[in-house]
Coordinates of C-alpha atoms and ligand atoms in Angstrom, one line a residue:
M602 CA 0.1 0.1 -0.1
D603 CA 1.1 3.6 -0.7
H604 CA 2.2 5.1 2.4
L605 CA -0.5 7.3 4.1
T606 CA 1.4 10.5 4.7
N607 CA 2.4 10.4 0.9
R608 CA -1.0 11.3 0.1
L609 CA -0.7 14.8 1.8
E610 CA 0.2 17.6 -0.3
P611 CA 4.0 17.7 -0.9
P612 CA 4.3 21.3 0.8
L613 CA 2.4 19.9 4.0
Q614 CA 4.7 16.9 4.0
H615 CA 7.6 19.1 3.9
I616 CA 6.3 21.3 6.6
L617 CA 5.6 18.3 8.9
A618 CA 9.0 16.6 8.1
C619 CA 10.7 19.9 9.3
A620 CA 8.3 19.9 12.5
A621 CA 9.3 16.5 13.3
A622 CA 13.1 17.1 12.9
L623 CA 12.5 20.3 15.1
A624 CA 10.7 18.4 17.7
A625 CA 13.3 15.6 17.9
T626 CA 16.0 18.5 18.8
V627 CA 13.6 19.0 22.1
D628 CA 12.9 15.4 22.7
A629 CA 9.5 15.9 21.7
T630 CA 7.6 13.3 19.4
L631 CA 4.8 14.3 17.0
W632 CA 1.9 12.4 15.8
L633 CA -0.7 13.2 13.1
V634 CA -4.2 12.5 14.9
G635 CA -7.8 12.8 14.4
G636 CA -9.8 13.5 11.4
V637 CA -6.6 13.7 9.0
V638 CA -5.6 10.1 9.7
R639 CA -9.3 9.0 9.4
D640 CA -9.6 10.9 6.0
L641 CA -6.4 9.8 4.8
L642 CA -7.6 6.1 5.2
L643 CA -10.7 7.1 3.5
E644 CA -8.7 8.9 0.7
L645 CA -10.9 12.0 1.1
P646 CA -9.5 15.5 0.6
I647 CA -7.6 16.8 3.5
G648 CA -8.7 20.2 4.7
R649 CA -6.5 23.0 6.2
D650 CA -7.0 21.8 9.9
I651 CA -4.0 19.6 10.9
D652 CA -4.1 18.0 14.4
L653 CA -0.7 16.9 15.9
A654 CA -0.4 15.2 19.3
V655 CA 2.7 16.1 20.9
E656 CA 4.6 13.8 23.4
G657 CA 6.8 16.7 24.8
D658 CA 6.6 20.3 25.9
V659 CA 4.3 22.4 23.6
T660 CA 5.2 25.7 25.2
R661 CA 8.7 25.1 24.3
L662 CA 8.1 23.6 20.8
A663 CA 5.5 25.9 19.4
P664 CA 7.7 29.2 19.3
L665 CA 10.5 27.1 17.8
L666 CA 8.3 25.7 15.0
A667 CA 6.7 29.1 14.2
T668 CA 10.2 30.8 13.9
T669 CA 11.8 28.1 11.8
L670 CA 8.6 27.2 9.6
G671 CA 8.0 31.1 9.0
G672 CA 4.4 30.8 10.6
T673 CA 2.7 32.5 13.5
I674 CA 1.3 31.4 16.6
T675 CA -2.4 32.3 16.6
A676 CA -3.5 30.9 20.0
R677 CA -1.7 29.5 23.0
H678 CA -2.9 28.0 26.1
P679 CA 0.0 26.9 28.3
A680 CA -2.3 25.3 31.0
F681 CA -3.8 22.8 28.7
G682 CA -0.7 22.3 26.8
T683 CA -2.0 23.5 23.5
A684 CA -1.1 26.0 20.7
T685 CA -2.3 26.9 17.3
L686 CA 0.2 27.7 14.4
A687 CA -0.7 29.3 11.2
V688 CA 1.7 28.1 8.4
D689 CA 1.2 29.0 4.9
H690 CA -2.7 28.1 4.5
W691 CA -2.6 25.4 7.1
I692 CA -3.6 25.8 10.6
I693 CA -1.8 23.4 12.8
D694 CA -3.1 22.5 16.2
L695 CA -0.6 21.2 18.7
A696 CA -1.8 19.4 21.8
Q697 CA 0.2 17.7 24.3
T698 CA -0.9 14.3 25.0
R699 CA -3.3 14.0 27.8
T700 CA -5.7 12.2 30.0
E701 CA -8.8 14.0 31.0
Y702 CA -11.1 13.8 34.0
Y703 CA -14.7 15.2 33.9
P704 CA -15.4 16.4 37.7
Q705 CA -19.2 16.5 36.5
P706 CA -21.1 15.9 33.4
A707 CA -21.0 18.1 30.4
V708 CA -18.2 20.5 31.9
L709 CA -14.9 21.1 30.7
P710 CA -12.3 18.5 31.6
V711 CA -9.3 18.7 33.9
V712 CA -6.4 17.6 32.0
Q713 CA -3.1 16.0 32.7
P714 CA -0.1 15.0 30.6
A715 CA -0.2 11.5 29.6
P716 CA 1.2 9.1 26.9
L717 CA -0.2 8.9 23.5
T718 CA -2.2 5.7 24.2
T719 CA -4.1 7.2 27.0
D720 CA -4.5 10.4 24.9
L721 CA -6.1 8.3 22.1
A722 CA -8.4 6.4 24.6
R723 CA -10.0 9.7 25.9
R724 CA -11.2 10.7 22.3
D725 CA -14.7 10.3 20.9
F726 CA -14.8 7.8 18.4
S727 CA -12.5 5.0 17.6
I728 CA -12.1 6.2 14.0
N729 CA -10.9 9.5 15.4
A730 CA -8.4 7.7 17.7
M731 CA -5.8 6.6 15.2
A732 CA -2.2 8.3 14.8
I733 CA 0.8 8.2 12.5
R734 CA 4.1 9.1 14.2
L735 CA 6.0 11.7 12.4
V736 CA 9.6 10.8 11.8
A737 CA 11.9 12.7 9.2
D738 CA 15.0 11.9 7.5
D739 CA 16.8 14.5 5.3
G740 CA 13.7 16.7 5.0
R741 CA 11.4 13.9 4.2
L742 CA 8.6 12.0 6.1
L743 CA 9.6 8.3 6.7
P744 CA 6.9 5.8 6.1
M745 CA 5.5 5.0 9.5
P746 CA 2.8 2.5 10.3
L747 CA -0.8 3.4 11.5
F748 CA -0.9 3.3 15.3
D749 CA -4.3 2.1 16.0
P750 CA -4.6 0.5 19.5
L751 CA -8.3 0.9 19.5
N752 CA -9.1 -0.6 16.2
G753 CA -10.6 2.2 14.5
A754 CA -9.4 1.3 11.0
V755 CA -11.7 -1.9 11.2
D756 CA -14.5 0.2 12.3
L757 CA -13.9 2.7 9.5
A758 CA -13.8 -0.2 7.0
A759 CA -17.1 -1.5 8.4
R760 CA -18.6 2.2 8.5
R761 CA -19.1 1.7 12.1
L762 CA -19.4 4.4 14.8
R763 CA -18.1 3.3 18.1
L764 CA -17.6 5.3 21.2
L765 CA -14.4 4.5 23.3
H766 CA -16.0 4.0 26.9
D767 CA -19.1 3.8 28.8
R768 CA -19.1 7.3 30.5
S769 CA -18.2 9.0 27.0
L770 CA -21.4 11.0 26.6
R771 CA -22.1 11.7 30.2
D772 CA -18.5 13.2 30.3
D773 CA -19.2 15.3 27.1
P774 CA -22.7 15.1 25.5
T775 CA -21.4 17.2 22.5
R776 CA -20.1 13.8 21.3
I777 CA -23.6 13.0 20.3
L778 CA -23.7 16.0 18.1
R779 CA -20.2 15.0 16.7
G780 CA -21.4 11.6 16.0
V781 CA -24.5 12.7 14.2
R782 CA -22.3 14.8 11.8
L783 CA -19.7 12.3 11.3
A784 CA -22.3 9.4 10.6
A785 CA -24.3 11.7 8.1
R786 CA -20.9 12.8 6.4
L787 CA -19.3 9.3 6.2
N788 CA -22.4 7.2 6.1
L789 CA -21.7 5.3 9.5
T790 CA -24.0 3.3 11.7
P791 CA -23.5 3.3 15.4
E792 CA -22.6 -0.2 16.6
P793 CA -25.3 -1.6 19.2
A794 CA -23.5 -0.3 22.3
T795 CA -22.9 3.0 21.1
A796 CA -26.6 3.2 19.9
A797 CA -27.9 2.1 23.5
Q798 CA -25.5 5.0 25.0
I799 CA -26.7 7.5 22.7
E800 CA -30.5 6.5 23.6
T801 CA -29.5 6.6 27.5
A802 CA -27.9 10.0 27.1
L803 CA -31.0 11.5 25.4
T804 CA -33.2 9.9 27.9
N805 CA -31.2 11.2 30.8
G806 CA -31.3 14.7 29.3
Y807 CA -27.4 15.2 29.0
L808 CA -27.6 17.6 26.2
A809 CA -29.4 20.1 28.2
L810 CA -26.5 20.2 30.5
L811 CA -24.3 21.7 28.0
T812 CA -23.9 25.6 27.6
P813 CA -25.7 27.0 24.8
E814 CA -22.2 28.3 23.4
R815 CA -21.1 24.6 23.3
I816 CA -24.2 23.6 21.2
Q817 CA -24.0 26.5 19.1
T818 CA -20.5 25.8 18.1
E819 CA -21.8 22.3 17.0
L820 CA -24.6 23.8 15.1
C821 CA -22.3 26.2 13.2
L822 CA -20.1 23.2 12.2
T823 CA -23.3 21.5 11.1
L824 CA -24.0 24.4 8.8
S825 CA -20.6 24.0 7.1
E826 CA -21.0 20.5 6.2
P827 CA -21.2 19.4 2.9
D828 CA -24.7 18.2 3.2
P829 CA -26.5 19.8 6.2
A830 CA -29.9 18.3 5.3
A831 CA -28.3 14.8 5.7
V832 CA -27.2 15.8 9.1
V833 CA -30.7 17.2 10.2
A834 CA -32.2 13.9 8.7
L835 CA -30.1 11.8 10.9
A836 CA -30.4 13.9 13.9
D837 CA -34.3 13.8 13.4
R838 CA -34.0 9.8 13.1
W839 CA -31.8 9.7 16.3
Q840 CA -34.3 11.9 17.9
V841 CA -31.8 14.5 18.8
T842 CA -33.2 17.5 17.1
S843 CA -35.9 18.0 19.7
H844 CA -33.2 18.4 22.5
I845 CA -31.5 21.1 20.3
I846 CA -34.0 23.0 18.4
P847 CA -37.6 22.0 19.3
G848 CA -39.7 22.0 16.0
L849 CA -36.9 21.2 13.7
H850 CA -37.6 18.2 11.8
W851 CA -36.3 16.7 8.4
S852 CA -39.0 17.0 5.7
S853 CA -38.9 16.7 1.9
A854 CA -39.5 20.4 1.7
L855 CA -36.6 21.0 3.8
A856 CA -34.4 18.8 1.6
E857 CA -35.6 20.3 -1.6
R858 CA -34.8 24.1 -0.3
L859 CA -31.4 23.1 0.5
A860 CA -31.0 21.0 -2.6
R861 CA -32.0 24.1 -4.5
Y862 CA -29.3 26.2 -2.5
R863 CA -26.7 23.6 -3.4
H864 CA -27.3 23.6 -7.1
D865 CA -27.9 27.4 -7.0
E866 CA -29.3 27.6 -10.6
A867 CA -30.2 31.3 -10.4
G868 CA -26.5 32.0 -9.3
I869 CA -27.4 34.1 -6.2
A870 CA -25.6 32.0 -3.5
G871 CA -22.5 34.3 -3.6
L872 CA -24.8 37.3 -2.9
A873 CA -25.5 36.4 0.9
P874 CA -23.4 34.9 3.5
A875 CA -23.6 31.1 3.4
E876 CA -24.5 30.3 7.1
P877 CA -27.2 32.4 7.8
V878 CA -28.9 31.3 4.7
I879 CA -28.5 27.6 5.5
A880 CA -29.7 28.4 9.1
G881 CA -32.9 30.0 7.5
L882 CA -33.6 27.1 5.1
L883 CA -33.5 24.8 8.1
L884 CA -35.6 26.8 10.3
Y885 CA -37.8 27.9 7.7
D886 CA -41.0 25.8 8.8
L887 CA -40.4 26.5 12.5
S888 CA -43.6 28.2 14.4
E889 CA -43.3 31.6 15.8
D890 CA -42.8 30.2 19.4
D891 CA -40.1 27.8 18.2
L892 CA -38.3 30.6 16.6
Q893 CA -38.6 32.8 19.6
A894 CA -37.2 29.7 21.7
V895 CA -34.3 29.6 19.6
R896 CA -33.6 33.4 19.9
Q897 CA -34.0 33.2 23.6
R898 CA -31.8 30.1 23.9
Y899 CA -28.8 30.8 22.0
H900 CA -26.6 33.9 22.0
L901 CA -26.5 34.3 18.2
P902 CA -24.3 36.7 16.2
T903 CA -26.3 39.7 14.6
P904 CA -26.8 38.2 11.0
F905 CA -28.7 35.3 12.6
R906 CA -30.7 37.1 15.1
R907 CA -31.7 39.5 12.3
L908 CA -32.6 36.6 10.2
L909 CA -34.5 34.7 12.9
I910 CA -36.7 38.0 13.5
E911 CA -37.2 38.5 9.9
L912 CA -38.1 34.5 9.4
S913 CA -41.3 35.0 11.5
R914 CA -42.6 37.4 8.9
L915 CA -41.3 35.5 5.9
R916 CA -44.1 33.2 5.3
S917 CA -46.8 36.1 5.0
L918 CA -44.4 38.1 2.7
A919 CA -43.9 35.1 0.5
Q920 CA -47.7 35.0 -0.1
S921 CA -47.8 38.8 -1.1
I922 CA -45.0 38.0 -3.8
T923 CA -46.6 37.5 -7.3
T924 CA -45.4 37.7 -10.7
T925 CA -47.4 40.7 -11.6
L926 CA -45.5 43.1 -9.0
S927 CA -43.3 45.6 -10.7
P928 CA -39.8 45.8 -9.6
S929 CA -40.5 49.0 -7.5
Q930 CA -43.5 47.3 -5.8
L931 CA -41.1 44.0 -5.1
D932 CA -38.5 46.5 -3.6
A933 CA -40.9 48.2 -1.3
L934 CA -41.6 44.8 -0.2
L935 CA -38.2 43.4 0.3
H936 CA -35.8 46.4 0.7
S937 CA -35.9 46.3 4.4
Y938 CA -34.9 42.6 4.8
S939 CA -31.3 41.4 4.9
T940 CA -29.8 39.6 1.8
A941 CA -29.7 36.4 3.5
T942 CA -33.4 36.5 4.4
I943 CA -34.3 37.3 0.8
A944 CA -32.0 34.3 -0.3
V945 CA -34.0 32.3 1.9
L946 CA -37.3 33.4 0.5
H947 CA -35.9 32.6 -3.1
Y948 CA -35.0 29.0 -2.3
A949 CA -38.2 28.3 -0.3
A950 CA -40.4 29.9 -3.1
T951 CA -42.2 28.4 -6.0
T952 CA -40.3 28.4 -9.3
S953 CA -42.0 31.4 -10.9
T954 CA -41.6 33.8 -7.8
A955 CA -38.2 32.1 -7.2
S956 CA -37.0 33.7 -10.5
L957 CA -38.6 37.1 -9.8
I958 CA -36.8 37.1 -6.5
A959 CA -33.5 36.1 -7.9
R960 CA -33.8 38.8 -10.4
Y961 CA -34.4 41.3 -7.6
L962 CA -31.3 40.2 -5.7
R963 CA -29.2 40.2 -8.8
E964 CA -30.2 43.3 -10.5
W965 CA -32.8 45.4 -8.8
R966 CA -31.6 45.5 -5.3
P967 CA -28.0 46.7 -6.1
L968 CA -29.4 49.3 -8.7
R969 CA -28.6 53.0 -7.7
P970 CA -30.5 55.8 -9.4
P971 CA -28.4 58.1 -11.5
L972 CA -28.6 61.0 -9.1
T973 CA -27.6 61.2 -5.3
G974 CA -28.8 63.2 -2.5
D975 CA -25.9 65.7 -3.1
D976 CA -26.9 66.0 -6.9
L977 CA -30.6 66.9 -5.7
Q978 CA -29.3 69.4 -3.2
A979 CA -27.3 70.9 -6.3
M980 CA -30.5 71.0 -8.1
G981 CA -32.0 73.4 -5.4
V982 CA -33.8 70.7 -3.4
A983 CA -33.4 71.7 0.4
P984 CA -32.4 68.8 2.9
G985 CA -35.5 67.4 4.7
P986 CA -38.4 65.1 4.1
Q987 CA -39.0 66.2 0.5
L988 CA -35.4 65.3 -0.6
G989 CA -35.9 61.7 1.2
R990 CA -39.2 61.3 -0.6
L991 CA -37.7 62.3 -4.0
L992 CA -34.7 59.9 -3.6
R993 CA -37.1 57.1 -2.7
D994 CA -39.2 57.8 -5.7
L995 CA -36.3 58.3 -8.1
R996 CA -35.1 54.7 -7.1
A997 CA -38.6 53.6 -7.8
A998 CA -38.9 55.3 -11.2
T999 CA -35.2 53.9 -11.9
L1000 CA -36.3 50.3 -11.0
D1001 CA -39.4 50.6 -13.2
G1002 CA -37.4 52.2 -16.2
T1003 CA -39.0 55.5 -16.3
V1004 CA -35.5 57.0 -15.5
T1005 CA -32.7 55.5 -17.3
D1006 CA -29.7 57.8 -17.0
R1007 CA -28.7 61.5 -15.7
V1008 CA -30.5 63.3 -18.2
T1009 CA -33.8 61.4 -17.9
A1010 CA -33.2 61.6 -14.0
E1011 CA -32.8 65.3 -14.1
R1012 CA -35.9 65.8 -16.1
W1013 CA -38.0 63.7 -13.8
V1014 CA -36.9 65.6 -10.8
Y1015 CA -37.7 69.0 -12.3
Q1016 CA -41.2 67.5 -13.2
Q1017 CA -41.7 66.4 -9.8
L1018 CA -40.5 69.7 -8.2
A1019 CA -43.0 71.5 -10.6
A1020 CA -45.8 69.3 -9.7
A1021 CA -45.1 69.9 -6.0
R1022 CA -45.2 73.7 -6.6
S1023 CA -48.5 73.7 -8.5
Ligands
ATP1438 P1 -13.6 17.1 11.1 O1 -13.4 16.3 9.7 O2 -15.1 17.2 11.3 O3 -12.8 18.4 11.2 P2 -11.9 16.0 13.2 O4 -12.1 14.7 13.6 O5 -10.7 16.6 12.7 O6 -13.3 16.1 12.1 P3 -11.9 18.1 15.2 O7 -12.9 18.9 15.8 O8 -10.8 19.1 14.6 O9 -12.6 17.0 14.2 O10 -11.2 17.2 16.2 C1 -9.8 16.7 16.1 C2 -9.9 15.3 17.0 O11 -9.7 15.5 18.5 C3 -11.0 14.3 16.6 O12 -10.7 13.5 15.6 C4 -11.1 13.7 18.0 O13 -9.9 12.8 18.0 C5 -10.7 14.7 19.1 N1 -12.0 15.3 19.5 C6 -12.4 16.4 19.0 N2 -13.6 16.7 19.9 C7 -13.7 15.9 20.8 C8 -14.5 15.6 22.0 N3 -15.5 16.3 22.2 N4 -14.4 14.5 22.6 C9 -13.4 13.5 22.4 N5 -12.5 13.7 21.2 C10 -12.5 14.8 20.5

């Protein structure tokens, strides 16, 4: 078999070889761990996030690596023995190998340095608990065998999701959400003991013990999954969604909305930030009460809060939109909504109104009238309500094609001023 690390991009292989050689000079050993090892085995593309377990002193090693590799340290937590390095476009997480102790369910653990084997055993699933030692010779990585004391490779080949110990979900219930994401992405099935543990954890209400921030982090990760609808479908099947977002269920309408977003035939996906749009498409069917519960439970960033508020009004708005509306009438209905909300409306709408909304987003919303407020003042309009009204009406006239350029705009303004005087 081709050696696993040979599948990494050559510049990354070079960075890791340099890192391994440097680590050896301070008596540290580096191991490639976690999702990268799993994805190398699956022959999947490797992302920018590289996890390295360090048997040795991370506090000493991190600045040495940053200086020699020409990277920067972007985060450092000496108490936890972790540091993050940005090198080229890679984000390299260094974490001293550790054991973890959870004083109570769902709280952050107390950590202590420990050998790699112990570190692997404290991880979430067997398929994420494999490692490859990084050893370099002459600037190149040497082929090293997979270190797999918990038999993750066998589980991976059988597409099996397996927790590593009985208290795993009590210690850290976010693992239920990590499990759903992984299982949906990689088409995994929980083995019987793991399925039973998930059921018990849900019955015991462990998810409710997590802080909203920790659930939110997992929700954001779901939004950036390649297929968020598949994650929701599985979460619904595992009866997880009601613990996180009551009222959220997978439905064929939800899947269709997300499929329309993914195919983006109208070419509008780039006009609005992706995550609020996906969130809006997932939450579109929630009742007003359920939307309010989401707003109250989670401390969401502004674009998401705005979207949730607007979502409440979206269904009645959708009914007012018909293909007989002129561009300015459509603008009057939509201009106060965020681009993300309008994109949600587009993907949730029927074909004919969807193309109207797409055209609004692409062409009409960004349209600026040929004259600005300064131009109107230069034409003798005093600052005040009349100026605001004229600007609004000028935009409408431009949208509907009555005004096409500066000349027609100036003529239009003089006509309005004359009409106001008479
Ligand atoms: P992804 O492809 O989703 O990024 P990943 O496995 O690389 O997958 P990370 O969140 O970067 O995900 O975590 C890196 C590794 O750290 C995991 O593979 C796992 O070994 C371990 N890990 C992460 N979160 C937990 C957790 N909550 N409990 C136990 N181990 C965890």
